[in-house]
């Protein structure tokens, strides 16, 4: 199972959701891989404590090999970095991805990630893809390679308007490149149950027939602590309410798969 976490808007919790679901997956015994496709390398830092300048080349090395005309694509591999968490591995991102992007676009390498994951499927039961906050080469590659897509939603009125266009983009990509791609749902993130505006926004999405997942992730400073400690919530504080919400989300997704 390959799951991409995607939204064109930044700051909606893509990295938090991808990394915490991957960590829970690994903690529950699934052999799990997270692929960081964002040049900001936030997932890489979250799971390893390394910055984009310190981390192994990871996915950038794979794409460099693809661009090297002397390297057959079937021999190109991405370095896999074990994390300190049992069952959880990582393909790191670095800032070099930004420089590689125009070259990859010019040479039409949009399907190479899917071919890489076809090989890696043999070693992993769950693969999570953390994408950049844009519909660019890397996020499109992830959506072409994925079986499922999760869309974080941060209870912002502007995000709501953008959401409809985003779903249209995914529908078009599905039709053109990946008929098997399924939008698993919209993940409501940073929810404040006592605030009127978030409740109204989410109720509007549900009333509009959009696929809102029926458990919401609360706003909590614990998430910031988790990022600062480079410890996913399941390892930082397994009994915290937000951790329990992430576990409930993970288990709901597994039940639907």
PDB file of C-alpha atoms in Angstrom, residues 60-234:
ATOM      1  CA  UNK A  60      18.025  13.199  -5.017  1.00  0.00           C
ATOM      2  CA  UNK A  61      20.712  10.597  -5.662  1.00  0.00           C
ATOM      3  CA  UNK A  62      18.121   8.393  -7.362  1.00  0.00           C
ATOM      4  CA  UNK A  63      17.070  11.212  -9.658  1.00  0.00           C
ATOM      5  CA  UNK A  64      20.700  12.135 -10.401  1.00  0.00           C
ATOM      6  CA  UNK A  65      21.297   8.583 -11.549  1.00  0.00           C
ATOM      7  CA  UNK A  66      18.167   8.735 -13.704  1.00  0.00           C
ATOM      8  CA  UNK A  67      19.459  11.893 -15.393  1.00  0.00           C
ATOM      9  CA  UNK A  68      22.871  10.315 -16.018  1.00  0.00           C
ATOM     10  CA  UNK A  69      22.577   8.951 -19.530  1.00  0.00           C
ATOM     11  CA  UNK A  70      25.147   6.291 -18.681  1.00  0.00           C
ATOM     12  CA  UNK A  71      22.987   4.763 -15.966  1.00  0.00           C
ATOM     13  CA  UNK A  72      20.074   2.529 -17.070  1.00  0.00           C
ATOM     14  CA  UNK A  73      16.979   3.458 -15.086  1.00  0.00           C
ATOM     15  CA  UNK A  74      16.481  -0.128 -13.981  1.00  0.00           C
ATOM     16  CA  UNK A  75      19.772   0.084 -12.064  1.00  0.00           C
ATOM     17  CA  UNK A  76      19.024   3.382 -10.337  1.00  0.00           C
ATOM     18  CA  UNK A  77      18.357   2.970  -6.646  1.00  0.00           C
ATOM     19  CA  UNK A  78      17.697   5.326  -3.756  1.00  0.00           C
ATOM     20  CA  UNK A  79      19.723   5.038  -0.563  1.00  0.00           C
ATOM     21  CA  UNK A  80      17.492   3.911   2.281  1.00  0.00           C
ATOM     22  CA  UNK A  81      18.223   5.325   5.740  1.00  0.00           C
ATOM     23  CA  UNK A  82      17.134   3.252   8.750  1.00  0.00           C
ATOM     24  CA  UNK A  83      15.566   5.353  11.488  1.00  0.00           C
ATOM     25  CA  UNK A  84      15.936   4.650  15.202  1.00  0.00           C
ATOM     26  CA  UNK A  85      12.368   3.333  15.180  1.00  0.00           C
ATOM     27  CA  UNK A  86      11.793  -0.380  14.600  1.00  0.00           C
ATOM     28  CA  UNK A  87      10.290  -1.210  11.169  1.00  0.00           C
ATOM     29  CA  UNK A  88      10.569   2.380   9.924  1.00  0.00           C
ATOM     30  CA  UNK A  89      12.959   3.353   7.115  1.00  0.00           C
ATOM     31  CA  UNK A  90      13.340   6.614   5.238  1.00  0.00           C
ATOM     32  CA  UNK A  91      14.395   7.859   1.829  1.00  0.00           C
ATOM     33  CA  UNK A  92      15.715  11.290   2.660  1.00  0.00           C
ATOM     34  CA  UNK A  93      15.272  14.580   0.831  1.00  0.00           C
ATOM     35  CA  UNK A  94      17.802  17.365   0.343  1.00  0.00           C
ATOM     36  CA  UNK A  95      17.714  20.883  -1.067  1.00  0.00           C
ATOM     37  CA  UNK A  96      19.213  19.514  -4.296  1.00  0.00           C
ATOM     38  CA  UNK A  97      15.727  18.413  -5.341  1.00  0.00           C
ATOM     39  CA  UNK A  98      14.921  22.001  -6.284  1.00  0.00           C
ATOM     40  CA  UNK A  99      17.854  22.119  -8.727  1.00  0.00           C
ATOM     41  CA  UNK A 100      16.995  18.739 -10.230  1.00  0.00           C
ATOM     42  CA  UNK A 101      13.346  19.527 -10.866  1.00  0.00           C
ATOM     43  CA  UNK A 102      13.617  21.475 -14.165  1.00  0.00           C
ATOM     44  CA  UNK A 103      15.994  18.863 -15.596  1.00  0.00           C
ATOM     45  CA  UNK A 104      13.612  16.046 -14.680  1.00  0.00           C
ATOM     46  CA  UNK A 105      10.669  17.906 -16.182  1.00  0.00           C
ATOM     47  CA  UNK A 106      12.569  18.560 -19.407  1.00  0.00           C
ATOM     48  CA  UNK A 107      13.387  14.867 -19.767  1.00  0.00           C
ATOM     49  CA  UNK A 108       9.859  13.669 -18.857  1.00  0.00           C
ATOM     50  CA  UNK A 109      10.899  11.455 -15.930  1.00  0.00           C
ATOM     51  CA  UNK A 110       7.492  11.595 -14.269  1.00  0.00           C
ATOM     52  CA  UNK A 111       7.037   7.809 -14.025  1.00  0.00           C
ATOM     53  CA  UNK A 112      10.416   6.924 -12.537  1.00  0.00           C
ATOM     54  CA  UNK A 113       9.291   7.117  -8.916  1.00  0.00           C
ATOM     55  CA  UNK A 114       6.515   4.612  -9.572  1.00  0.00           C
ATOM     56  CA  UNK A 115       9.050   2.197 -11.063  1.00  0.00           C
ATOM     57  CA  UNK A 116      11.305   2.615  -8.039  1.00  0.00           C
ATOM     58  CA  UNK A 117       8.436   1.856  -5.673  1.00  0.00           C
ATOM     59  CA  UNK A 118       7.483  -1.191  -7.736  1.00  0.00           C
ATOM     60  CA  UNK A 119      10.852  -2.612  -6.694  1.00  0.00           C
ATOM     61  CA  UNK A 120      10.673  -1.407  -3.081  1.00  0.00           C
ATOM     62  CA  UNK A 121       7.220  -2.940  -2.610  1.00  0.00           C
ATOM     63  CA  UNK A 122       8.995  -6.269  -2.152  1.00  0.00           C
ATOM     64  CA  UNK A 123      10.502  -5.074   1.124  1.00  0.00           C
ATOM     65  CA  UNK A 124       7.745  -2.901   2.566  1.00  0.00           C
ATOM     66  CA  UNK A 125       4.114  -3.387   3.458  1.00  0.00           C
ATOM     67  CA  UNK A 126       3.348   0.331   3.777  1.00  0.00           C
ATOM     68  CA  UNK A 127       4.947   3.248   1.918  1.00  0.00           C
ATOM     69  CA  UNK A 128       4.148   6.868   2.790  1.00  0.00           C
ATOM     70  CA  UNK A 129       4.992   9.759   0.468  1.00  0.00           C
ATOM     71  CA  UNK A 130       5.440  13.256   1.888  1.00  0.00           C
ATOM     72  CA  UNK A 131       4.996  15.788  -0.905  1.00  0.00           C
ATOM     73  CA  UNK A 132       5.926  19.447  -1.427  1.00  0.00           C
ATOM     74  CA  UNK A 133       3.237  22.150  -1.075  1.00  0.00           C
ATOM     75  CA  UNK A 134       2.741  22.562  -4.825  1.00  0.00           C
ATOM     76  CA  UNK A 135       1.425  20.587  -7.767  1.00  0.00           C
ATOM     77  CA  UNK A 136       4.899  20.144  -9.220  1.00  0.00           C
ATOM     78  CA  UNK A 137       7.057  17.357 -10.627  1.00  0.00           C
ATOM     79  CA  UNK A 138       7.560  15.639  -7.276  1.00  0.00           C
ATOM     80  CA  UNK A 139       3.975  15.760  -6.046  1.00  0.00           C
ATOM     81  CA  UNK A 140       2.656  14.604  -9.423  1.00  0.00           C
ATOM     82  CA  UNK A 141       5.218  11.772  -9.387  1.00  0.00           C
ATOM     83  CA  UNK A 142       3.964  10.780  -5.928  1.00  0.00           C
ATOM     84  CA  UNK A 143       0.318  10.786  -7.016  1.00  0.00           C
ATOM     85  CA  UNK A 144       1.163   8.705 -10.084  1.00  0.00           C
ATOM     86  CA  UNK A 145       3.031   6.228  -7.867  1.00  0.00           C
ATOM     87  CA  UNK A 146       0.468   6.065  -5.035  1.00  0.00           C
ATOM     88  CA  UNK A 147      -2.519   3.824  -4.426  1.00  0.00           C
ATOM     89  CA  UNK A 148      -4.148   6.260  -2.011  1.00  0.00           C
ATOM     90  CA  UNK A 149      -4.105   9.991  -1.319  1.00  0.00           C
ATOM     91  CA  UNK A 150      -4.787  11.850   1.918  1.00  0.00           C
ATOM     92  CA  UNK A 151      -5.553  15.575   1.821  1.00  0.00           C
ATOM     93  CA  UNK A 152      -4.818  17.582   4.981  1.00  0.00           C
ATOM     94  CA  UNK A 153      -7.240  20.440   5.689  1.00  0.00           C
ATOM     95  CA  UNK A 154      -6.419  23.104   8.268  1.00  0.00           C
ATOM     96  CA  UNK A 155      -9.828  24.734   8.855  1.00  0.00           C
ATOM     97  CA  UNK A 156      -8.914  27.888   6.951  1.00  0.00           C
ATOM     98  CA  UNK A 157     -11.548  29.485   4.715  1.00  0.00           C
ATOM     99  CA  UNK A 158      -8.986  30.002   1.947  1.00  0.00           C
ATOM    100  CA  UNK A 159      -7.990  26.345   2.201  1.00  0.00           C
ATOM    101  CA  UNK A 160     -11.628  25.378   1.760  1.00  0.00           C
ATOM    102  CA  UNK A 161     -11.908  27.251  -1.539  1.00  0.00           C
ATOM    103  CA  UNK A 162      -8.645  25.747  -2.784  1.00  0.00           C
ATOM    104  CA  UNK A 163      -9.823  22.272  -1.817  1.00  0.00           C
ATOM    105  CA  UNK A 164     -12.345  22.043  -4.639  1.00  0.00           C
ATOM    106  CA  UNK A 165      -9.723  22.887  -7.250  1.00  0.00           C
ATOM    107  CA  UNK A 166      -7.329  20.416  -5.683  1.00  0.00           C
ATOM    108  CA  UNK A 167      -9.838  17.590  -5.976  1.00  0.00           C
ATOM    109  CA  UNK A 168     -10.387  18.504  -9.629  1.00  0.00           C
ATOM    110  CA  UNK A 169      -6.631  18.349 -10.220  1.00  0.00           C
ATOM    111  CA  UNK A 170      -6.438  14.896  -8.646  1.00  0.00           C
ATOM    112  CA  UNK A 171      -9.381  13.698 -10.746  1.00  0.00           C
ATOM    113  CA  UNK A 172      -7.631  14.871 -13.919  1.00  0.00           C
ATOM    114  CA  UNK A 173      -4.360  13.248 -12.892  1.00  0.00           C
ATOM    115  CA  UNK A 174      -6.180  10.020 -12.091  1.00  0.00           C
ATOM    116  CA  UNK A 175      -7.812   9.981 -15.517  1.00  0.00           C
ATOM    117  CA  UNK A 176      -4.560  10.704 -17.359  1.00  0.00           C
ATOM    118  CA  UNK A 177      -1.950   8.785 -15.363  1.00  0.00           C
ATOM    119  CA  UNK A 178      -3.194   6.590 -12.505  1.00  0.00           C
ATOM    120  CA  UNK A 179      -6.692   5.172 -12.738  1.00  0.00           C
ATOM    121  CA  UNK A 180      -6.158   3.209  -9.530  1.00  0.00           C
ATOM    122  CA  UNK A 181      -5.547   6.277  -7.366  1.00  0.00           C
ATOM    123  CA  UNK A 182      -8.153   6.694  -4.644  1.00  0.00           C
ATOM    124  CA  UNK A 183      -8.686   9.764  -2.496  1.00  0.00           C
ATOM    125  CA  UNK A 184      -9.037   8.169   0.929  1.00  0.00           C
ATOM    126  CA  UNK A 185     -10.287  11.358   2.423  1.00  0.00           C
ATOM    127  CA  UNK A 186      -9.735  14.823   3.791  1.00  0.00           C
ATOM    128  CA  UNK A 187      -7.900  14.885   7.125  1.00  0.00           C
ATOM    129  CA  UNK A 188      -9.104  17.747   9.315  1.00  0.00           C
ATOM    130  CA  UNK A 189      -6.014  18.997  11.126  1.00  0.00           C
ATOM    131  CA  UNK A 190      -5.530  21.570  13.887  1.00  0.00           C
ATOM    132  CA  UNK A 191      -9.221  21.315  14.793  1.00  0.00           C
ATOM    133  CA  UNK A 192     -10.520  23.437  17.679  1.00  0.00           C
ATOM    134  CA  UNK A 193     -13.858  21.923  18.738  1.00  0.00           C
ATOM    135  CA  UNK A 194     -14.926  24.917  20.818  1.00  0.00           C
ATOM    136  CA  UNK A 195     -14.367  27.438  18.028  1.00  0.00           C
ATOM    137  CA  UNK A 196     -17.336  28.205  15.794  1.00  0.00           C
ATOM    138  CA  UNK A 197     -15.518  28.843  12.514  1.00  0.00           C
ATOM    139  CA  UNK A 198     -13.714  25.461  12.283  1.00  0.00           C
ATOM    140  CA  UNK A 199     -16.946  23.639  13.101  1.00  0.00           C
ATOM    141  CA  UNK A 200     -18.834  25.564  10.428  1.00  0.00           C
ATOM    142  CA  UNK A 201     -16.159  24.945   7.819  1.00  0.00           C
ATOM    143  CA  UNK A 202     -16.034  21.210   8.461  1.00  0.00           C
ATOM    144  CA  UNK A 203     -19.822  20.945   8.544  1.00  0.00           C
ATOM    145  CA  UNK A 204     -19.884  22.724   5.180  1.00  0.00           C
ATOM    146  CA  UNK A 205     -17.457  20.210   3.678  1.00  0.00           C
ATOM    147  CA  UNK A 206     -19.478  17.282   4.969  1.00  0.00           C
ATOM    148  CA  UNK A 207     -22.752  18.822   3.759  1.00  0.00           C
ATOM    149  CA  UNK A 208     -21.144  19.340   0.362  1.00  0.00           C
ATOM    150  CA  UNK A 209     -20.499  15.617   0.049  1.00  0.00           C
ATOM    151  CA  UNK A 210     -16.720  15.872   0.304  1.00  0.00           C
ATOM    152  CA  UNK A 211     -14.882  12.819   1.699  1.00  0.00           C
ATOM    153  CA  UNK A 212     -14.080  14.146   5.169  1.00  0.00           C
ATOM    154  CA  UNK A 213     -12.612  11.432   7.388  1.00  0.00           C
ATOM    155  CA  UNK A 214     -14.789  11.148  10.512  1.00  0.00           C
ATOM    156  CA  UNK A 215     -12.112  11.830  13.109  1.00  0.00           C
ATOM    157  CA  UNK A 216     -10.339  15.132  13.486  1.00  0.00           C
ATOM    158  CA  UNK A 217      -6.831  15.945  14.675  1.00  0.00           C
ATOM    159  CA  UNK A 218      -6.836  18.529  17.434  1.00  0.00           C
ATOM    160  CA  UNK A 219      -4.643  21.594  17.697  1.00  0.00           C
ATOM    161  CA  UNK A 220      -1.993  20.962  20.356  1.00  0.00           C
ATOM    162  CA  UNK A 221       1.426  22.283  21.354  1.00  0.00           C
ATOM    163  CA  UNK A 222       2.374  18.622  21.726  1.00  0.00           C
ATOM    164  CA  UNK A 223       2.874  18.482  17.967  1.00  0.00           C
ATOM    165  CA  UNK A 224       5.426  21.279  18.145  1.00  0.00           C
ATOM    166  CA  UNK A 225       7.189  19.449  20.974  1.00  0.00           C
ATOM    167  CA  UNK A 226       7.178  16.325  18.841  1.00  0.00           C
ATOM    168  CA  UNK A 227       8.900  18.106  15.953  1.00  0.00           C
ATOM    169  CA  UNK A 228      11.434  19.752  18.244  1.00  0.00           C
ATOM    170  CA  UNK A 229      12.302  16.405  19.822  1.00  0.00           C
ATOM    171  CA  UNK A 230      12.361  14.645  16.425  1.00  0.00           C
ATOM    172  CA  UNK A 231      10.065  12.044  17.952  1.00  0.00           C
ATOM    173  CA  UNK A 232       6.730  11.090  16.396  1.00  0.00           C
ATOM    174  CA  UNK A 233       3.912  11.285  18.900  1.00  0.00           C
ATOM    175  CA  UNK A 234       3.594   7.530  19.365  1.00  0.00           C
TER     176      UNK A 234
END
